[in-house]
PDB file of C-alpha atoms in Angstrom:
ATOM      1  CA  MET A  29       0.000   0.000   0.000  1.00  0.00           C
ATOM      2  CA  THR A  30       2.813   2.441   0.846  1.00  0.00           C
ATOM      3  CA  LYS A  31       4.654   1.587  -2.373  1.00  0.00           C
ATOM      4  CA  LEU A  32       1.435   2.199  -4.368  1.00  0.00           C
ATOM      5  CA  ARG A  33       0.975   5.591  -2.686  1.00  0.00           C
ATOM      6  CA  PHE A  34       4.611   6.507  -3.349  1.00  0.00           C
ATOM      7  CA  ASN A  35       4.296   5.586  -7.052  1.00  0.00           C
ATOM      8  CA  GLY A  36       1.076   7.620  -7.331  1.00  0.00           C
ATOM      9  CA  LEU A  37       2.710  10.601  -5.632  1.00  0.00           C
ATOM     10  CA  LEU A  38       5.801  10.297  -7.839  1.00  0.00           C
ATOM     11  CA  SER A  39       3.612  10.182 -10.959  1.00  0.00           C
ATOM     12  CA  LEU A  40       1.695  13.263  -9.826  1.00  0.00           C
ATOM     13  CA  ILE A  41       4.931  15.196  -9.204  1.00  0.00           C
ATOM     14  CA  LEU A  42       6.312  14.224 -12.604  1.00  0.00           C
ATOM     15  CA  ILE A  43       3.129  15.178 -14.444  1.00  0.00           C
ATOM     16  CA  THR A  44       2.757  18.549 -12.736  1.00  0.00           C
ATOM     17  CA  GLY A  45       6.452  19.319 -13.079  1.00  0.00           C
ATOM     18  CA  LEU A  46       6.568  18.896 -16.850  1.00  0.00           C
ATOM     19  CA  PRO A  47       6.435  22.055 -18.932  1.00  0.00           C
ATOM     20  CA  THR A  48       3.102  22.630 -20.601  1.00  0.00           C
ATOM     21  CA  ALA A  49       2.695  23.175 -24.315  1.00  0.00           C
ATOM     22  CA  LEU A  50       0.703  26.143 -25.492  1.00  0.00           C
ATOM     23  CA  ALA A  51      -1.700  25.735 -28.362  1.00  0.00           C
ATOM     24  CA  CYS A  52      -0.448  27.206 -31.588  1.00  0.00           C
ATOM     25  CA  SER A  53      -2.358  27.693 -34.801  1.00  0.00           C
ATOM     26  CA  PRO A  54      -0.798  28.665 -38.130  1.00  0.00           C
ATOM     27  CA  ILE A  55      -4.228  29.379 -39.658  1.00  0.00           C
ATOM     28  CA  LYS A  56      -4.560  32.781 -41.332  1.00  0.00           C
ATOM     29  CA  VAL A  57      -8.077  34.248 -41.511  1.00  0.00           C
ATOM     30  CA  ARG A  58      -9.519  36.773 -43.934  1.00  0.00           C
ATOM     31  CA  GLY A  59     -13.016  38.251 -43.843  1.00  0.00           C
ATOM     32  CA  VAL A  60     -15.080  38.228 -47.024  1.00  0.00           C
ATOM     33  CA  TYR A  61     -17.783  40.911 -46.914  1.00  0.00           C
ATOM     34  CA  PHE A  62     -21.242  40.596 -48.445  1.00  0.00           C
ATOM     35  CA  GLU A  63     -24.171  42.936 -48.870  1.00  0.00           C
ATOM     36  CA  ARG A  64     -26.999  42.189 -46.454  1.00  0.00           C
ATOM     37  CA  ASP A  65     -29.298  39.381 -47.718  1.00  0.00           C
ATOM     38  CA  SER A  66     -26.955  38.682 -50.658  1.00  0.00           C
ATOM     39  CA  SER A  67     -24.742  35.723 -51.471  1.00  0.00           C
ATOM     40  CA  ALA A  68     -22.975  37.290 -54.473  1.00  0.00           C
ATOM     41  CA  VAL A  69     -19.259  37.857 -53.836  1.00  0.00           C
ATOM     42  CA  PRO A  70     -18.669  41.548 -54.674  1.00  0.00           C
ATOM     43  CA  ALA A  71     -15.913  42.365 -57.192  1.00  0.00           C
ATOM     44  CA  SER A  72     -14.073  44.336 -54.490  1.00  0.00           C
ATOM     45  CA  GLN A  73     -13.893  41.170 -52.380  1.00  0.00           C
ATOM     46  CA  VAL A  74     -12.647  39.070 -55.299  1.00  0.00           C
ATOM     47  CA  SER A  75      -9.869  41.648 -55.699  1.00  0.00           C
ATOM     48  CA  ARG A  76      -9.052  41.518 -51.963  1.00  0.00           C
ATOM     49  CA  LEU A  77      -8.899  37.716 -52.103  1.00  0.00           C
ATOM     50  CA  ALA A  78      -6.652  37.823 -55.180  1.00  0.00           C
ATOM     51  CA  ASN A  79      -4.203  40.153 -53.410  1.00  0.00           C
ATOM     52  CA  TRP A  80      -4.266  37.955 -50.316  1.00  0.00           C
ATOM     53  CA  MET A  81      -3.633  34.897 -52.480  1.00  0.00           C
ATOM     54  CA  ILE A  82      -0.560  36.545 -54.030  1.00  0.00           C
ATOM     55  CA  ASP A  83       0.844  37.092 -50.535  1.00  0.00           C
ATOM     56  CA  LEU A  84      -0.021  33.538 -49.414  1.00  0.00           C
ATOM     57  CA  ARG A  85       1.601  31.983 -52.484  1.00  0.00           C
ATOM     58  CA  GLN A  86       4.806  33.948 -51.852  1.00  0.00           C
ATOM     59  CA  ARG A  87       4.976  33.053 -48.171  1.00  0.00           C
ATOM     60  CA  TYR A  88       3.606  29.495 -48.355  1.00  0.00           C
ATOM     61  CA  PRO A  89       4.354  27.612 -51.576  1.00  0.00           C
ATOM     62  CA  ASN A  90       2.332  24.657 -50.286  1.00  0.00           C
ATOM     63  CA  HIS A  91      -1.150  25.127 -48.906  1.00  0.00           C
ATOM     64  CA  GLN A  92      -2.982  22.404 -47.104  1.00  0.00           C
ATOM     65  CA  ALA A  93      -6.542  23.715 -46.932  1.00  0.00           C
ATOM     66  CA  PHE A  94      -8.959  26.623 -47.086  1.00  0.00           C
ATOM     67  CA  TYR A  95     -11.823  26.591 -44.576  1.00  0.00           C
ATOM     68  CA  VAL A  96     -14.916  28.556 -45.561  1.00  0.00           C
ATOM     69  CA  SER A  97     -17.462  29.487 -42.911  1.00  0.00           C
ATOM     70  CA  ALA A  98     -21.151  29.863 -43.666  1.00  0.00           C
ATOM     71  CA  SER A  99     -22.657  32.627 -41.611  1.00  0.00           C
ATOM     72  CA  THR A 100     -25.345  35.276 -41.616  1.00  0.00           C
ATOM     73  CA  GLU A 101     -26.339  38.061 -39.286  1.00  0.00           C
ATOM     74  CA  PRO A 102     -29.507  38.229 -37.212  1.00  0.00           C
ATOM     75  CA  GLY A 103     -32.501  39.312 -39.286  1.00  0.00           C
ATOM     76  CA  GLU A 104     -31.213  38.227 -42.702  1.00  0.00           C
ATOM     77  CA  GLN A 105     -33.677  36.376 -44.940  1.00  0.00           C
ATOM     78  CA  ALA A 106     -33.491  32.523 -45.092  1.00  0.00           C
ATOM     79  CA  PRO A 107     -30.264  32.427 -43.044  1.00  0.00           C
ATOM     80  CA  ASN A 108     -29.443  28.726 -43.483  1.00  0.00           C
ATOM     81  CA  ARG A 109     -29.672  28.807 -47.270  1.00  0.00           C
ATOM     82  CA  LEU A 110     -28.030  32.243 -47.490  1.00  0.00           C
ATOM     83  CA  GLY A 111     -25.035  31.211 -45.374  1.00  0.00           C
ATOM     84  CA  MET A 112     -24.418  28.049 -47.395  1.00  0.00           C
ATOM     85  CA  ASP A 113     -24.809  29.986 -50.675  1.00  0.00           C
ATOM     86  CA  ARG A 114     -22.172  32.445 -49.458  1.00  0.00           C
ATOM     87  CA  ALA A 115     -19.783  29.613 -48.597  1.00  0.00           C
ATOM     88  CA  ARG A 116     -20.318  27.923 -51.983  1.00  0.00           C
ATOM     89  CA  ASN A 117     -19.793  31.227 -53.812  1.00  0.00           C
ATOM     90  CA  ILE A 118     -16.517  31.862 -51.980  1.00  0.00           C
ATOM     91  CA  ALA A 119     -15.419  28.330 -52.906  1.00  0.00           C
ATOM     92  CA  ARG A 120     -16.361  29.014 -56.539  1.00  0.00           C
ATOM     93  CA  VAL A 121     -14.232  32.203 -56.554  1.00  0.00           C
ATOM     94  CA  LEU A 122     -11.313  30.265 -55.047  1.00  0.00           C
ATOM     95  CA  GLN A 123     -11.593  27.557 -57.712  1.00  0.00           C
ATOM     96  CA  GLU A 124     -12.501  29.508 -60.837  1.00  0.00           C
ATOM     97  CA  ASN A 125     -10.801  32.861 -60.299  1.00  0.00           C
ATOM     98  CA  LEU A 126      -7.868  31.969 -58.039  1.00  0.00           C
ATOM     99  CA  GLN A 127      -7.093  28.452 -59.301  1.00  0.00           C
ATOM    100  CA  ILE A 128      -7.340  26.617 -55.955  1.00  0.00           C
ATOM    101  CA  ALA A 129      -7.906  22.877 -56.267  1.00  0.00           C
ATOM    102  CA  PRO A 130     -11.412  21.878 -55.087  1.00  0.00           C
ATOM    103  CA  ALA A 131      -9.921  19.155 -52.854  1.00  0.00           C
ATOM    104  CA  LYS A 132      -8.188  21.872 -50.791  1.00  0.00           C
ATOM    105  CA  ILE A 133     -11.419  23.774 -50.052  1.00  0.00           C
ATOM    106  CA  GLU A 134     -13.387  22.687 -46.985  1.00  0.00           C
ATOM    107  CA  LEU A 135     -17.028  23.726 -46.908  1.00  0.00           C
ATOM    108  CA  PRO A 136     -19.082  23.598 -43.716  1.00  0.00           C
ATOM    109  CA  GLU A 137     -21.935  21.171 -43.233  1.00  0.00           C
ATOM    110  CA  ARG A 138     -24.315  23.910 -42.128  1.00  0.00           C
ATOM    111  CA  SER A 139     -24.704  27.634 -41.736  1.00  0.00           C
ATOM    112  CA  TYR A 140     -25.023  29.591 -38.520  1.00  0.00           C
ATOM    113  CA  VAL A 141     -26.342  32.986 -37.479  1.00  0.00           C
ATOM    114  CA  GLU A 142     -23.754  35.219 -35.815  1.00  0.00           C
ATOM    115  CA  ALA A 143     -24.484  36.391 -32.299  1.00  0.00           C
ATOM    116  CA  PRO A 144     -25.661  40.000 -32.134  1.00  0.00           C
ATOM    117  CA  VAL A 145     -22.735  42.395 -31.785  1.00  0.00           C
ATOM    118  CA  SER A 146     -22.375  45.517 -29.733  1.00  0.00           C
ATOM    119  CA  ALA A 147     -23.556  48.850 -31.139  1.00  0.00           C
ATOM    120  CA  TYR A 148     -19.910  49.928 -31.509  1.00  0.00           C
ATOM    121  CA  LEU A 149     -18.943  46.896 -33.607  1.00  0.00           C
ATOM    122  CA  LYS A 150     -22.145  47.104 -35.633  1.00  0.00           C
ATOM    123  CA  GLN A 151     -21.405  50.738 -36.541  1.00  0.00           C
ATOM    124  CA  ARG A 152     -17.763  49.928 -37.342  1.00  0.00           C
ATOM    125  CA  GLU A 153     -18.651  47.014 -39.628  1.00  0.00           C
ATOM    126  CA  LYS A 154     -21.688  48.688 -41.188  1.00  0.00           C
ATOM    127  CA  SER A 155     -19.568  50.249 -43.920  1.00  0.00           C
ATOM    128  CA  GLN A 156     -17.996  46.883 -44.801  1.00  0.00           C
ATOM    129  CA  GLY A 157     -21.058  44.635 -44.862  1.00  0.00           C
ATOM    130  CA  VAL A 158     -21.719  41.129 -43.528  1.00  0.00           C
ATOM    131  CA  ARG A 159     -18.502  39.217 -42.806  1.00  0.00           C
ATOM    132  CA  VAL A 160     -17.891  35.557 -43.617  1.00  0.00           C
ATOM    133  CA  ASP A 161     -14.537  34.088 -42.535  1.00  0.00           C
ATOM    134  CA  LEU A 162     -12.144  32.281 -44.825  1.00  0.00           C
ATOM    135  CA  GLY A 163      -9.317  30.412 -43.094  1.00  0.00           C
ATOM    136  CA  PHE A 164      -6.073  29.312 -44.741  1.00  0.00           C
ATOM    137  CA  LEU A 165      -3.911  26.494 -43.364  1.00  0.00           C
ATOM    138  CA  PRO A 166      -0.398  26.356 -44.823  1.00  0.00           C
ATOM    139  CA  ALA A 167       1.230  22.990 -45.347  1.00  0.00           C
ATOM    140  CA  CYS A 168       4.358  22.159 -43.348  1.00  0.00           C
ATOM    141  CA  PRO A 169       6.874  23.567 -42.869  1.00  0.00           C
ATOM    142  CA  HIS A 170       5.464  26.931 -41.800  1.00  0.00           C
ATOM    143  CA  GLU A 171       6.026  29.461 -39.072  1.00  0.00           C
ATOM    144  CA  CYS A 172       3.863  29.419 -36.016  1.00  0.00           C
ATOM    145  CA  SER A 173       3.328  32.323 -33.648  1.00  0.00           C
ATOM    146  CA  CYS A 174       4.371  30.190 -30.670  1.00  0.00           C
ATOM    147  CA  GLN A 175       7.825  29.757 -32.246  1.00  0.00           C
ATOM    148  CA  LEU A 176       8.631  33.472 -32.276  1.00  0.00           C
ATOM    149  CA  GLY A 177      10.243  33.404 -28.811  1.00  0.00           C
ATOM    150  CA  ASP A 178      12.254  30.264 -29.582  1.00  0.00           C
ATOM    151  CA  PRO A 179      15.946  31.144 -30.155  1.00  0.00           C
ATOM    152  CA  LEU A 180      16.303  28.138 -32.499  1.00  0.00           C
ATOM    153  CA  TYR A 181      13.457  29.296 -34.766  1.00  0.00           C
ATOM    154  CA  LYS A 182      14.677  30.950 -37.939  1.00  0.00           C
ATOM    155  CA  PRO A 183      11.765  32.299 -40.019  1.00  0.00           C
ATOM    156  CA  LYS A 184      11.908  31.668 -43.737  1.00  0.00           C
ATOM    157  CA  ALA A 185      12.068  34.887 -45.706  1.00  0.00           C
ATOM    158  CA  PRO A 186       9.435  35.266 -48.421  1.00  0.00           C
ATOM    159  CA  THR A 187      10.738  34.575 -51.917  1.00  0.00           C
ATOM    160  CA  GLN A 188      10.563  37.363 -54.468  1.00  0.00           C
TER     161      GLN A 188
END
């Protein structure tokens, strides 16, 4: 019994004494803005995505996946259909205009309605429209924000 207690205590000390790892995500996120109650990707947003894609291709020659969200704001018409239409239209722009392979684009299974935002945020975003997030996951190797304090980490300079 004493040996069992000692082993349990030793295990507890070892577990609590180990350094903990912090979560790190290399995902880059860009907002795609839509007119209220519309699923058409505005030309200005296609241009923004094209410029972002140029930067991503320079920094990350290999990309693993693009994650498209499907969201609407409170009060928009037919929110489930509208959110999924927005996601599909972003995917179409990625494939047809920006030459991203369909296998690298992850669409959601369903849409969701964003939680109401504060009056300050609503006023700030009013000029931009309804935001839908597009996430980009680079393939390895890539930098990660948790590596920035590591003296052994040497970031790769973007190629010109």
